Tab-separated table of C-alpha atoms and ligand atoms in Angstrom:
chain	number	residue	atom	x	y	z
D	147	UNK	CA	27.559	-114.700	56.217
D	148	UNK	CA	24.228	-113.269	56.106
D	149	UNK	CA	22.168	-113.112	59.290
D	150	UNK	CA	19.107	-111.366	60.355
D	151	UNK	CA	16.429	-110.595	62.358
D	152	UNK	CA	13.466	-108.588	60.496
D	153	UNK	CA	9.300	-108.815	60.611
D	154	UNK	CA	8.715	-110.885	57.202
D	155	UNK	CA	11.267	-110.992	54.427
D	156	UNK	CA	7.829	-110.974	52.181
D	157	UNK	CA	7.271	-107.448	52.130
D	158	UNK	CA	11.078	-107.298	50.325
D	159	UNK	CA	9.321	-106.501	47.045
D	160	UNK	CA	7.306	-103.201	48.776
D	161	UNK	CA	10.417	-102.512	50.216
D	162	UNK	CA	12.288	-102.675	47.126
D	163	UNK	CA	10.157	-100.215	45.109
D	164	UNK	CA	10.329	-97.596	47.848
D	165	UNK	CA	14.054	-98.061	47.949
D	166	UNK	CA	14.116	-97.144	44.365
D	167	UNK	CA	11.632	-94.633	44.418
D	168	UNK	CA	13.832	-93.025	47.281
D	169	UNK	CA	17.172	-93.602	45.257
D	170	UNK	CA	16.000	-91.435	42.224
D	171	UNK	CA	16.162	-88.531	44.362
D	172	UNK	CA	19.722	-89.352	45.993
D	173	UNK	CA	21.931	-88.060	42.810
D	174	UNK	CA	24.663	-87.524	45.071
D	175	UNK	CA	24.698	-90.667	46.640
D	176	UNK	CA	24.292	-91.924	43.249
D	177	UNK	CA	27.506	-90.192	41.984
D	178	UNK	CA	29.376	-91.873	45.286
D	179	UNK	CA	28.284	-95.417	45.244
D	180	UNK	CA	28.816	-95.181	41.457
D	181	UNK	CA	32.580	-94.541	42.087
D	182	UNK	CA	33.018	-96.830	45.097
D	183	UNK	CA	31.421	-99.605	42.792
D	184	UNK	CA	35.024	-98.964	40.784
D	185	UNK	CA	37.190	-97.883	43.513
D	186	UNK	CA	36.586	-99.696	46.626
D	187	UNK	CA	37.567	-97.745	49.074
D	188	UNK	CA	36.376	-99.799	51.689
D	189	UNK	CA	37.424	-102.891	50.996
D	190	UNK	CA	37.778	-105.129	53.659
D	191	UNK	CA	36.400	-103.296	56.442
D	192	UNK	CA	33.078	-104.563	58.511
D	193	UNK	CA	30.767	-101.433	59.001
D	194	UNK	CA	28.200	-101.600	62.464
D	195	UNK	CA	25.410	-99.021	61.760
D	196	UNK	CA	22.790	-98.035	63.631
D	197	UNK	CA	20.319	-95.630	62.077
D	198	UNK	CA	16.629	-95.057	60.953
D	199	UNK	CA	15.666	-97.827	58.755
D	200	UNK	CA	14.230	-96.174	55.927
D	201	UNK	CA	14.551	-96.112	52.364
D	202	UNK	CA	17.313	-93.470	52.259
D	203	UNK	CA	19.026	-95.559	55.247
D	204	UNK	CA	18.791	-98.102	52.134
D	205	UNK	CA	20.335	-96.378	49.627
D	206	UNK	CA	23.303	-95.347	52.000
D	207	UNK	CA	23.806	-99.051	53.040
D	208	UNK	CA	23.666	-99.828	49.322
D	209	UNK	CA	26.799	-97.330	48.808
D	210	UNK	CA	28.816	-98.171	51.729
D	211	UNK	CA	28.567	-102.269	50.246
D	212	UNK	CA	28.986	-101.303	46.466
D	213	UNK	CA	32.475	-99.710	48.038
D	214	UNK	CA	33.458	-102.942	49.603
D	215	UNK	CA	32.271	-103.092	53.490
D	216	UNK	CA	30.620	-105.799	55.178
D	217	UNK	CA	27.756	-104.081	56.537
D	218	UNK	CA	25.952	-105.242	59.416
D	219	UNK	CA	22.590	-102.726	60.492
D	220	UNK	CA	20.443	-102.491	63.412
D	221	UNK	CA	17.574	-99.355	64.168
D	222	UNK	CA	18.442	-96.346	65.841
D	223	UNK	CA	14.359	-96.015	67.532
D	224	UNK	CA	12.412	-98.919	67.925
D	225	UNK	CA	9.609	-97.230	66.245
D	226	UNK	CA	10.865	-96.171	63.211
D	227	UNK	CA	12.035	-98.797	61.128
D	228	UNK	CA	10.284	-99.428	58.031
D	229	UNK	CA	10.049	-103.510	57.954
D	230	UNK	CA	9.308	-103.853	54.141
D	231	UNK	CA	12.715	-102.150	54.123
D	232	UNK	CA	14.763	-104.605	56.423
D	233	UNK	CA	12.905	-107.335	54.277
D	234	UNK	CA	14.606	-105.690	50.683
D	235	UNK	CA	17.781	-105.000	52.598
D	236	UNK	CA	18.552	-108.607	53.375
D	237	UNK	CA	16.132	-110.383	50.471
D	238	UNK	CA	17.971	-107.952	47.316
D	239	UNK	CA	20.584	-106.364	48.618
D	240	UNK	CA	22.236	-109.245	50.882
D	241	UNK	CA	22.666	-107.051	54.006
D	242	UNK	CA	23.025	-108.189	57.687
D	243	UNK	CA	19.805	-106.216	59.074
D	244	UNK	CA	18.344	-106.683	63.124
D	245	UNK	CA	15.705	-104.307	63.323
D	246	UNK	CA	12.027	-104.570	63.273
D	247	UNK	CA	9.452	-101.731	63.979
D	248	UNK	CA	7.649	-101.697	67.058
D	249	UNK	CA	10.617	-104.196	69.235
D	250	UNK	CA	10.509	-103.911	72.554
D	251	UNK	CA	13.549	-102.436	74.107
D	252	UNK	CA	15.853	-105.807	75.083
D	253	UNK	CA	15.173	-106.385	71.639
D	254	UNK	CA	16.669	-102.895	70.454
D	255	UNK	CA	19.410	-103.846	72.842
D	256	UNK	CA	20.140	-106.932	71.517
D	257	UNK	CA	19.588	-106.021	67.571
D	258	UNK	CA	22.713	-103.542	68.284
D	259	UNK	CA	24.487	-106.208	70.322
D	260	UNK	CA	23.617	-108.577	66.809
D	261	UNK	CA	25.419	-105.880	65.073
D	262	UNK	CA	28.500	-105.236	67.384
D	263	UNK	CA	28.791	-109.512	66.682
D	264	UNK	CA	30.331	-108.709	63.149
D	265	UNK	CA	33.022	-107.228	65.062
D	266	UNK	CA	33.110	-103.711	63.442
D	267	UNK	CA	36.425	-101.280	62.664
D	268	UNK	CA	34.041	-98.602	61.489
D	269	UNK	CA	30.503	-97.603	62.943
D	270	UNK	CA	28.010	-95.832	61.716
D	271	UNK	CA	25.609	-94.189	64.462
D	272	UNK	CA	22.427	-92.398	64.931
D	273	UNK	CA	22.508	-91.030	68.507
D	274	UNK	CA	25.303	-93.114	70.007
D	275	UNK	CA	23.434	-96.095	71.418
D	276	UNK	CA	25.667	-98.126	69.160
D	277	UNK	CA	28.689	-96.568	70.594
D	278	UNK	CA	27.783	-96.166	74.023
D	279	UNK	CA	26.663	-100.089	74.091
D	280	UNK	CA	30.126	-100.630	72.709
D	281	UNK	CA	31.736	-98.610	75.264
D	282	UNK	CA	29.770	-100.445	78.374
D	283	UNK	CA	28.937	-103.702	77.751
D	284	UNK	CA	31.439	-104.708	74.817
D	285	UNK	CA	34.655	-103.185	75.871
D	286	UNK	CA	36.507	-106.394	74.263
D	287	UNK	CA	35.831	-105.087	70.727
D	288	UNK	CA	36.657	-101.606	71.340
D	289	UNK	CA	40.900	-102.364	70.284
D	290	UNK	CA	39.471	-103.308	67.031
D	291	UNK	CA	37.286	-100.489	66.038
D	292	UNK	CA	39.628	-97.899	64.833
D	293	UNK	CA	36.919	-94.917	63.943
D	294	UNK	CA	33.247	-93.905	63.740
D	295	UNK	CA	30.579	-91.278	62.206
D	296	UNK	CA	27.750	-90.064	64.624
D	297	UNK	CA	24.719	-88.367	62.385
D	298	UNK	CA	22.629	-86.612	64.918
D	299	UNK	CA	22.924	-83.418	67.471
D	300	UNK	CA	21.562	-85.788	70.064
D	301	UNK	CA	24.368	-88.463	69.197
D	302	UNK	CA	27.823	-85.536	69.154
D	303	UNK	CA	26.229	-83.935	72.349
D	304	UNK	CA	26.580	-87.658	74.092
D	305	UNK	CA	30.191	-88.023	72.221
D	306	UNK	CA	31.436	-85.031	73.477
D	307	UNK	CA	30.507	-85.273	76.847
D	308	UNK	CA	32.155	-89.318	76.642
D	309	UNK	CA	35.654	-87.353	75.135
D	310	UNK	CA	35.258	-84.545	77.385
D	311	UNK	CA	35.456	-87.334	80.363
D	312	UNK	CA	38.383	-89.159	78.677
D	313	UNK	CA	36.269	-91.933	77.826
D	314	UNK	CA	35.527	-92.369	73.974
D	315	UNK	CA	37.757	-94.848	72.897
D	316	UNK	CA	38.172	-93.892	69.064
D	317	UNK	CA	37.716	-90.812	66.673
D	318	UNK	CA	34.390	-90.086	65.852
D	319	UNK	CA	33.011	-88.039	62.862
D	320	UNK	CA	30.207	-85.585	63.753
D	321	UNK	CA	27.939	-85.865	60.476
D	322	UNK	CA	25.862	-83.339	61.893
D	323	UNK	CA	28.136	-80.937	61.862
D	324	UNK	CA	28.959	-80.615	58.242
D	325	UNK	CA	27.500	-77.589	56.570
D	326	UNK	CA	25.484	-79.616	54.370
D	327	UNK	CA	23.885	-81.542	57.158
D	328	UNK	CA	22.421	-79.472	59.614
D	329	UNK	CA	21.472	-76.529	57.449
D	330	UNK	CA	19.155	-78.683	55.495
D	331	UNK	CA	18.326	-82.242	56.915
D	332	UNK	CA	18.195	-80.397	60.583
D	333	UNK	CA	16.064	-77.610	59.296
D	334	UNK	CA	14.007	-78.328	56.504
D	335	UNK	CA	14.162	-81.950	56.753
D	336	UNK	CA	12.630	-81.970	60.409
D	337	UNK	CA	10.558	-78.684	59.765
D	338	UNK	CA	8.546	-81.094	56.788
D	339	UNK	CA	8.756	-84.216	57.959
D	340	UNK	CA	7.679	-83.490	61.675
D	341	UNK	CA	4.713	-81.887	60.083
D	342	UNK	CA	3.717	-84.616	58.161
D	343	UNK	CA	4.126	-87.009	61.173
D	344	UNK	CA	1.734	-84.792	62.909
D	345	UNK	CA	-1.105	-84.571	60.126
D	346	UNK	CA	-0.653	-88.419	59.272
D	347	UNK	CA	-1.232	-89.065	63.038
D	348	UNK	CA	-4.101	-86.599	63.542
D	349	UNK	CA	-5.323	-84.996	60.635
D	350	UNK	CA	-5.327	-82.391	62.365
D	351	UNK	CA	-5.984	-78.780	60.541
D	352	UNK	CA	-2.998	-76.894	61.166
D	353	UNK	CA	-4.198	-73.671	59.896
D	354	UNK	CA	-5.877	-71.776	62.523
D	355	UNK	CA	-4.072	-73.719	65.365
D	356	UNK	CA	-1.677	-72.454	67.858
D	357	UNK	CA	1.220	-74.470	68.264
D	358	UNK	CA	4.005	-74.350	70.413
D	359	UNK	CA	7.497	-75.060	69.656
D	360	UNK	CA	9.944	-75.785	72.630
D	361	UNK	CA	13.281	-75.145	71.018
D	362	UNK	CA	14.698	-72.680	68.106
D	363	UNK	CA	17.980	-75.287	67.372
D	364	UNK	CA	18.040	-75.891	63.753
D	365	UNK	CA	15.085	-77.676	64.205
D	366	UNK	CA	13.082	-75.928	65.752
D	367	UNK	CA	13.192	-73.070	63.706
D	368	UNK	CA	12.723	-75.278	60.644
D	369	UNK	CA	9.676	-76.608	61.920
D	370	UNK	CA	8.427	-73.406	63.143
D	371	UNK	CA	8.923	-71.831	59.673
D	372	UNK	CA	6.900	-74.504	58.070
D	373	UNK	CA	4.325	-74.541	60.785
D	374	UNK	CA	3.828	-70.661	60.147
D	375	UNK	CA	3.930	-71.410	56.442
D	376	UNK	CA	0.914	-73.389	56.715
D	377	UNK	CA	-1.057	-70.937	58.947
D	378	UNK	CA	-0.276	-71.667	62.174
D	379	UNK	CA	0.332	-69.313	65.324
D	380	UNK	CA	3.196	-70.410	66.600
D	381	UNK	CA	5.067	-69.885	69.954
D	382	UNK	CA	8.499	-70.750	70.806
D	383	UNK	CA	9.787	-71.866	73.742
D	384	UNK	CA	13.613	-71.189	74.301
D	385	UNK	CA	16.181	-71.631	77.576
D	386	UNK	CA	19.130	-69.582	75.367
D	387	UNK	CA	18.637	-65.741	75.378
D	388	UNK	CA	20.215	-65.544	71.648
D	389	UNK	CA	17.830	-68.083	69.831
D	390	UNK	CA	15.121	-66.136	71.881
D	391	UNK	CA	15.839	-63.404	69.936
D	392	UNK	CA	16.242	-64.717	66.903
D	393	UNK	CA	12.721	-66.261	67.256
D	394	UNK	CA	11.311	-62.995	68.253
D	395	UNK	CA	12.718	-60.694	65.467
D	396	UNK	CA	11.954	-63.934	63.140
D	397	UNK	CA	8.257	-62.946	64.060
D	398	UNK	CA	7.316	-65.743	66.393
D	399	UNK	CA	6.051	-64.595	70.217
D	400	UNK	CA	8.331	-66.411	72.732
D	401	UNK	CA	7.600	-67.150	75.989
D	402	UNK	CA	7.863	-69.511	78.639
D	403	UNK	CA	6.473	-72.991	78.445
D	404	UNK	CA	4.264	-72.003	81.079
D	405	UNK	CA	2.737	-69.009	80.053
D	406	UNK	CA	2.161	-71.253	76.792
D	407	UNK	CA	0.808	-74.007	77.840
D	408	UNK	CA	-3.275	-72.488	78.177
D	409	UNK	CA	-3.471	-71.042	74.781
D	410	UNK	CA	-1.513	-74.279	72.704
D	411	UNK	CA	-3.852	-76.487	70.772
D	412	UNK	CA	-0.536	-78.718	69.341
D	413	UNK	CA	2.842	-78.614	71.671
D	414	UNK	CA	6.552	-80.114	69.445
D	415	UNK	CA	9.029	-80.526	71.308
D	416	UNK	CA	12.382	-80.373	69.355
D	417	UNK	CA	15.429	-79.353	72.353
D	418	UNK	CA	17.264	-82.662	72.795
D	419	UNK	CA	16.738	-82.369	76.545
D	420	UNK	CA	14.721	-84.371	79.435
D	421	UNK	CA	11.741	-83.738	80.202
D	422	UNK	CA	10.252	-80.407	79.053
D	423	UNK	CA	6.998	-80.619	78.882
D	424	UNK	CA	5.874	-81.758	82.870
D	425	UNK	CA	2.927	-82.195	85.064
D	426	UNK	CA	2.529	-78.967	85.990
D	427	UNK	CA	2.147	-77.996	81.947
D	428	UNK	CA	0.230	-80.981	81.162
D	429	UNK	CA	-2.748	-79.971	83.774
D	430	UNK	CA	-2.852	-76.472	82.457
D	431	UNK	CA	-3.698	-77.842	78.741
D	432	UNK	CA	-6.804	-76.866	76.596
D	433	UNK	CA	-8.933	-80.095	77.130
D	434	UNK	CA	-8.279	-82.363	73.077
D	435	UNK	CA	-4.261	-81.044	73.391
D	436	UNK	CA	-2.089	-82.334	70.845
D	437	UNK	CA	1.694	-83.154	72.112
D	438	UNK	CA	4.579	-85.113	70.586
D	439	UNK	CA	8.400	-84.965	70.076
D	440	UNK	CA	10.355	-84.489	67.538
D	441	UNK	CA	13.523	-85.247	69.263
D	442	UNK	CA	16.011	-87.950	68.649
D	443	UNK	CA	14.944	-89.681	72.503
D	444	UNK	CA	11.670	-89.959	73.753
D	445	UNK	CA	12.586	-88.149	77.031
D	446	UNK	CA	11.215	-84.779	75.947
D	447	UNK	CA	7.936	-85.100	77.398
D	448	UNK	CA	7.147	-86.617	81.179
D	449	UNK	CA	4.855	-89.404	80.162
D	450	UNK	CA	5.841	-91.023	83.845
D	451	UNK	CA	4.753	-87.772	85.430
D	452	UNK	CA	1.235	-87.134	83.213
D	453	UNK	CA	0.274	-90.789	83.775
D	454	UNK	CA	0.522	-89.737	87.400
D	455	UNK	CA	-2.154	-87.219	87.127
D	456	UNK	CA	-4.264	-88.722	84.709
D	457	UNK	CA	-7.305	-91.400	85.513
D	458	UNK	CA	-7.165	-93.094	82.415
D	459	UNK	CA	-5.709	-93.480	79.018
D	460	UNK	CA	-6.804	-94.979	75.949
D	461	UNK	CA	-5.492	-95.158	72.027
D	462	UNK	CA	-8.012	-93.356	69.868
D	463	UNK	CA	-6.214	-93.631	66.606
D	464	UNK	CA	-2.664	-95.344	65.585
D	465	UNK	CA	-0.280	-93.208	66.610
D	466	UNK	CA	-2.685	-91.431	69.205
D	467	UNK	CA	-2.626	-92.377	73.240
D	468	UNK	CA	-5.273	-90.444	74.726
D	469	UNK	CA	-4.788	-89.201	78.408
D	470	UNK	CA	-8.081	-88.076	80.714
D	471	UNK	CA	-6.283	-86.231	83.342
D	472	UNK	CA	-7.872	-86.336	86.821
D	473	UNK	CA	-8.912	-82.910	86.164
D	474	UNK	CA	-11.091	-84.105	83.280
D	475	UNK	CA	-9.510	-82.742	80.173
D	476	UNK	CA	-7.892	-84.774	77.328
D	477	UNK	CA	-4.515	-84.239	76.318
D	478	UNK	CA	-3.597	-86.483	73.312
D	479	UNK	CA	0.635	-88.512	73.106
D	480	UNK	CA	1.370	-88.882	69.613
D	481	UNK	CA	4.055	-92.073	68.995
D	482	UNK	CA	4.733	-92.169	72.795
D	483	UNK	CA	6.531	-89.277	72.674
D	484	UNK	CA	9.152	-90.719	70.288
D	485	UNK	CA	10.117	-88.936	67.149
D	486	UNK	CA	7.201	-88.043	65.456
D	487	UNK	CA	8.620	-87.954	62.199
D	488	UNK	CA	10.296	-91.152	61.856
D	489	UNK	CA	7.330	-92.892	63.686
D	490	UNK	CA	4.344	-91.570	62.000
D	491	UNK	CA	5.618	-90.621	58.867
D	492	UNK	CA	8.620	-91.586	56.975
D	493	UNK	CA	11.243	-89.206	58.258
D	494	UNK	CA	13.168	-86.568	56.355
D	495	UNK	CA	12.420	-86.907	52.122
D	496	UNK	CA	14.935	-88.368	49.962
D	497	UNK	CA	16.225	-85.112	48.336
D	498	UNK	CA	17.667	-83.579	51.588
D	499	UNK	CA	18.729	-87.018	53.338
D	500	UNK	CA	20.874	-87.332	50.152
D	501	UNK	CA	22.985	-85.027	51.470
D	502	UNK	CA	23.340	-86.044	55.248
D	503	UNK	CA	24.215	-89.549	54.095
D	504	UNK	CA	26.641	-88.639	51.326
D	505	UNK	CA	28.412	-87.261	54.483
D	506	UNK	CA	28.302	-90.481	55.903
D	507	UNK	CA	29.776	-92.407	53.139
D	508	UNK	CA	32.440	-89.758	52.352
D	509	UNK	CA	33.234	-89.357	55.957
D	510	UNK	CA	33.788	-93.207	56.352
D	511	UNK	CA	35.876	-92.951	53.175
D	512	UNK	CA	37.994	-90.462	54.708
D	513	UNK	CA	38.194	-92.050	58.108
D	514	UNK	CA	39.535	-94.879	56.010
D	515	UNK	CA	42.052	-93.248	53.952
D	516	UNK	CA	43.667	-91.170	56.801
D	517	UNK	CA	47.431	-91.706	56.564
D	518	UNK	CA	47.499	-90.421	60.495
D	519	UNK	CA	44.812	-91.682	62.586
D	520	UNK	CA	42.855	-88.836	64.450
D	521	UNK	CA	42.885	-88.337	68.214
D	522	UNK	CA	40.339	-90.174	70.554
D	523	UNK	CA	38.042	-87.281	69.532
D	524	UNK	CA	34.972	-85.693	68.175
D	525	UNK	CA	35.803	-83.822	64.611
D	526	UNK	CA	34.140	-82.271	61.671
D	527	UNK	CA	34.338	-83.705	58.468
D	528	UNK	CA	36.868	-81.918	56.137
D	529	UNK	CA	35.859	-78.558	55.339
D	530	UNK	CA	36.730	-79.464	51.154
D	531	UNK	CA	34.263	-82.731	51.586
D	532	UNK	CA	31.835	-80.753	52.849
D	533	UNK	CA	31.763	-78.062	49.938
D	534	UNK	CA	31.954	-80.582	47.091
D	535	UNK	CA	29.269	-82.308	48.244
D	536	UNK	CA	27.435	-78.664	48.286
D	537	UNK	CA	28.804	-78.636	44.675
D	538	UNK	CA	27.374	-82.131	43.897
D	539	UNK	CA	24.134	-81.283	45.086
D	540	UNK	CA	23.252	-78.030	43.276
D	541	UNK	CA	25.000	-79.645	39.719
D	542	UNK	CA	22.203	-82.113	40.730
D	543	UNK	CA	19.424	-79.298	40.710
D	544	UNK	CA	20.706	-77.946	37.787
D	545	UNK	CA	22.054	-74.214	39.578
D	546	UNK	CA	24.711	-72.585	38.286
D	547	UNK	CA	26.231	-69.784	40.382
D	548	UNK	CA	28.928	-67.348	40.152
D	549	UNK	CA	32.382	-67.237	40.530
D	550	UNK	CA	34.896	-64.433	41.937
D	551	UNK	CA	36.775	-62.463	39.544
D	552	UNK	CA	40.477	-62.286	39.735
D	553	UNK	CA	39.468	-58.812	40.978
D	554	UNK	CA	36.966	-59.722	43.718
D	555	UNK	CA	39.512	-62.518	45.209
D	556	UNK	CA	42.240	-60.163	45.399
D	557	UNK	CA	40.266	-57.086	47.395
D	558	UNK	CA	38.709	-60.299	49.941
D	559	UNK	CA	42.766	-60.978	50.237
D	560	UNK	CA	43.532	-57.091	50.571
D	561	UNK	CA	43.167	-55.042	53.544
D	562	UNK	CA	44.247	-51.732	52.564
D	563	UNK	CA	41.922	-51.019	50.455
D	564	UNK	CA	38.505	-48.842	51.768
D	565	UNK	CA	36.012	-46.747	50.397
Y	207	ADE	N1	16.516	-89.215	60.019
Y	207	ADE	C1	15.521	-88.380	59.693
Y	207	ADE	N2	14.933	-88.777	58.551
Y	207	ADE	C2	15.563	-89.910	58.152
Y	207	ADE	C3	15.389	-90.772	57.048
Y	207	ADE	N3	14.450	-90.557	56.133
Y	207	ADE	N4	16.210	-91.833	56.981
Y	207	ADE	C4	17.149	-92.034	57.918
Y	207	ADE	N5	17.361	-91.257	58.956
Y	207	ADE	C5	16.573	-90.186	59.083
C-alpha cells in the first residue's frame, strides 16, 4: 500500500519534469530499468532506501520498481531532499516516500523508521543511518533482511568498523567502491557540484580567491581541480603524508590548517572526519570568511565550538548563517555545515550519478541472484559488473577504444620476454 510523508504532493508536476530532464542523461540506467521492466529480477522483494532525494535518486527508484521491488524511501540529510521530487515519486510513480527538506531530526529519525515499517530484505543506504537504525533500535527485523548496498565513503567507513566489531548483521555492498563510482561521482561529481553549491549560496567570485581544501580523498582533489580550473589559489589541507604529496606535485601548496587559516577567503571541508575546522581556526579567519562542508555529516566543522566565541549570528542570505565572533570579524556557515552540494545546489549532475546508481541497481540484482549468500561482510561489487557498466557508459558517449591484439595479450601473459 502506498504511504507517505512529503511537503505538498502539488509540486509532483515540477518534480516530474526534472525527473525527466534528469533521466535523459541516465542512458545506463535507461538500458537497466529497460531490461528489469522484462526480466524482473527483483520480484518480490521490499527495498528500504535511504539516499539524497533528487531527481537521479528518482530515476534509480524508478529502475529498482520497473524490476519488481516494493520500494519504500526516506532522505539520507535532512537538507537535501528535493520536495517537488518526493511529490512526483509518490503522485506518478506510486512510491512509498518519507522525506521532506528542511525536517527536523526526530523527523529524519522517524522517516527511516517509516521505511524500516515495510519490513525490508534489501536496503539501499547513503551513509548507514538506515542500517545503523536497523542495527540499534530495530533488531527484530534484522533475521529478515538478507543483504544491503551502502553508496558513500562515509557510509563503508561506518560498515566496516560495525563488521570489524562483529556486529553487522548482513552482507553489505560498498557502491563506492566500484571503479565506476568513486573515480567519477567522488571526483568530478563533488569537485562540480560542491562548486556550484558554493556560488548558488554566495555568488561569490571564485577567481582571485584563496580557498582552502581540507582533504585530497577523491574528493578533495576533484574539487580542488575544479576550484583551480576556475582561478582559484587553492591550499590543501591533508593528515596522510602520501595524498600530501600528491597534492603538492599536483601543484597545490599544502599546509596545515593552521598556517591556512589567515590567508583563506573560502575554507571546504571534504575528509569525512569530526571536527576539522575548530575555534582556534575560526578566530584566526580574514573578517567576511566563507566556510562549508562538503562531507556526507555535518560534523566537519565545530559550529558548537565557533558559537562559543562568537557574540552573535544572523542569516544574511538562504543558505548563509553569519557569525560576528567576539573578536569582531565575520566568518560566514554555508547550509549549517551540511553538504553543500546537496543543500544548496542539486548534488552531483545526472550524467555521472548515472553511473553510481547503475551500481546500485546491478549490485541489488546481484545480491539477489547469489546462489551462496555472502558472509556478514563489507564487499565490492563484482569486478565484471563494474567494467560493463564502464562499457555501457562510454557506448553511451559514443567512444570507441581499442582492443589488444592476439599479440599484445600474449606478451601481458609472457614473462620471458624483455627488451
Ligand atoms: N549524491 C551526490 N549527488 C547526488 C544526487 N544528485 N542524487 C543522489 N545522491 C547524490
Amino acid at each position: 500500500m502506498l504511504k507517505y510523508d512529503i511537503r505538498d504532493i502539488a509540486k509532483a508536476a515540477d518534480g516530474k519534469n526534472r525527473i525527466e530532464w534528469a533521466d535523459s542523461h541516465m542512458p545506463v540506467l535507461n538500458i537497466i530499468r529497460q531490461r528489469f521492466a522484462k526480466e524482473k529480477p527483483l520480484a518480490g522483494y521490499t527495498l528500504a532506501a535511504c539516499l539524497h532525494v533528487t531527481t537521479e535518486t528518482a530515476n534509480l527508484v524508478r529502475t529498482l520498481k520497473a524490476g519488481g521491488a516494493t520500494v519504500a524511501l526516506c532522505a539520507s540529510n535532512p537538507l537535501s531532499t528535493q520536495d517537488d521530487v518526493a511529490a512526483s515519486l509518490v503522485k506518478d510513480y506510486g512510491i512509498s516516500v518519507f522525506a521532506i527538506n528542511g525536517e527536523d531530526k526526530k523527523t529524519y529519525y522517524r522517516h527511516i523508521h517509516q521505511a524500516l515499517d515495510f519490513k525490508p530484505q534489501l536496503t539501499m543506504d547513503d551513509g548507514a543511518d538506515l542500517v545503523s537504525t536497523l542495527h540499534s533500535e530495530r533488531r527484530e527485523l534484522l533475521p529478515g533482511v538478507m543483504a544491503g548496498t551502502e553508496e558513500t565513503t562515509t557510509g563503508v567507513i561506518r560498515l566496516r568498523a560495525m563488521a570489524h566489531d562483529g556486529a553487522l548483521a548482513y552482507p553489505i555492498i560498498a557502491v563506492n567502491d566500484s571503479k565506476t563510482k568513486h573515480f567519477f561521482d567522488n571526483r568530478y561529481g563533488t569537485g562540480q557540484s560542491t562548486l556550484d553549491g558554493i556560488i548558488r549560496a554566495t555568488n561569490h567570485l571564485v577567481a582571485g580567491s584563496t580557498v582552502v581544501v581540507a582533504g585530497y580523498g577523491w574528493c578533495g582533489r576533484g574539487f580542488a581541480v575544479r576550484a583551480a580550473g576556475m582561478g582559484a589559489h587553492v591550499i590543501v589541507t591533508e593528515v596522510d603524508p602520501v595524498k600530501g604529496i600528491e597534492a603538492a606535485m599536483d601543484g597545490f601548496r599544502v599546509m596545515s590548517m593552521a598556517k591556512a587559516v589567515p590567508t583563506g577567503d573560502v575554507f571546504v571541508t571534504l575528509t569525512g572526519d569530526i571536527n576539522v575546522i575548530r575555534p582556534e581556526h575560526f578566530a584566526r579567519m580574514k573578517d567576511g570568511a566563507i566556510v562549508c562542508n562538503s562531507g556526507h555529516f555535518n560534523v566537519e566543522l565545530d559550529l558548537d565550538g565557533l558559537k562559543k566565541i562568537s557574540k552573535s549570528v544572523r542569516t544574511v542570505r538562504p543558505y548563509v548563517e553569519e557569525y560576528t565572533l567576539k573578536n569582531g570579524r565575520r566568518v560566514h556557515i554555508l547550509a549549517e555545515g551540511r553538504l553543500i552540494n546537496l543543500a544548496a545546489a542539486e548534488g552531483h549532475p545526472a550524467v555521472v550519478m548515472d553511473m553510481s546508481f547503475a551500481n546500485q541497481a546491478l549490485g541489488a540484482e546481484y545480491l539477489v541472484k547469489l546462489k551462496k549468500p555472502l558472509s556478514k561482510n563489507v564487499h565490492v561489487i563484482p569486478t565484471v559488473i563494474d567494467d560493463k557498466i564502464a562499457a555501457m557508459k562510454l557506448a553511451s558517449m559514443d567512444i570507441t577504444i581499442d582492443k589488444l591484439t592476439p599479440e599484445q595479450k600474449k606478451y601481458l601473459a609472457s614473462w620471458q620476454m624483455g627488451t
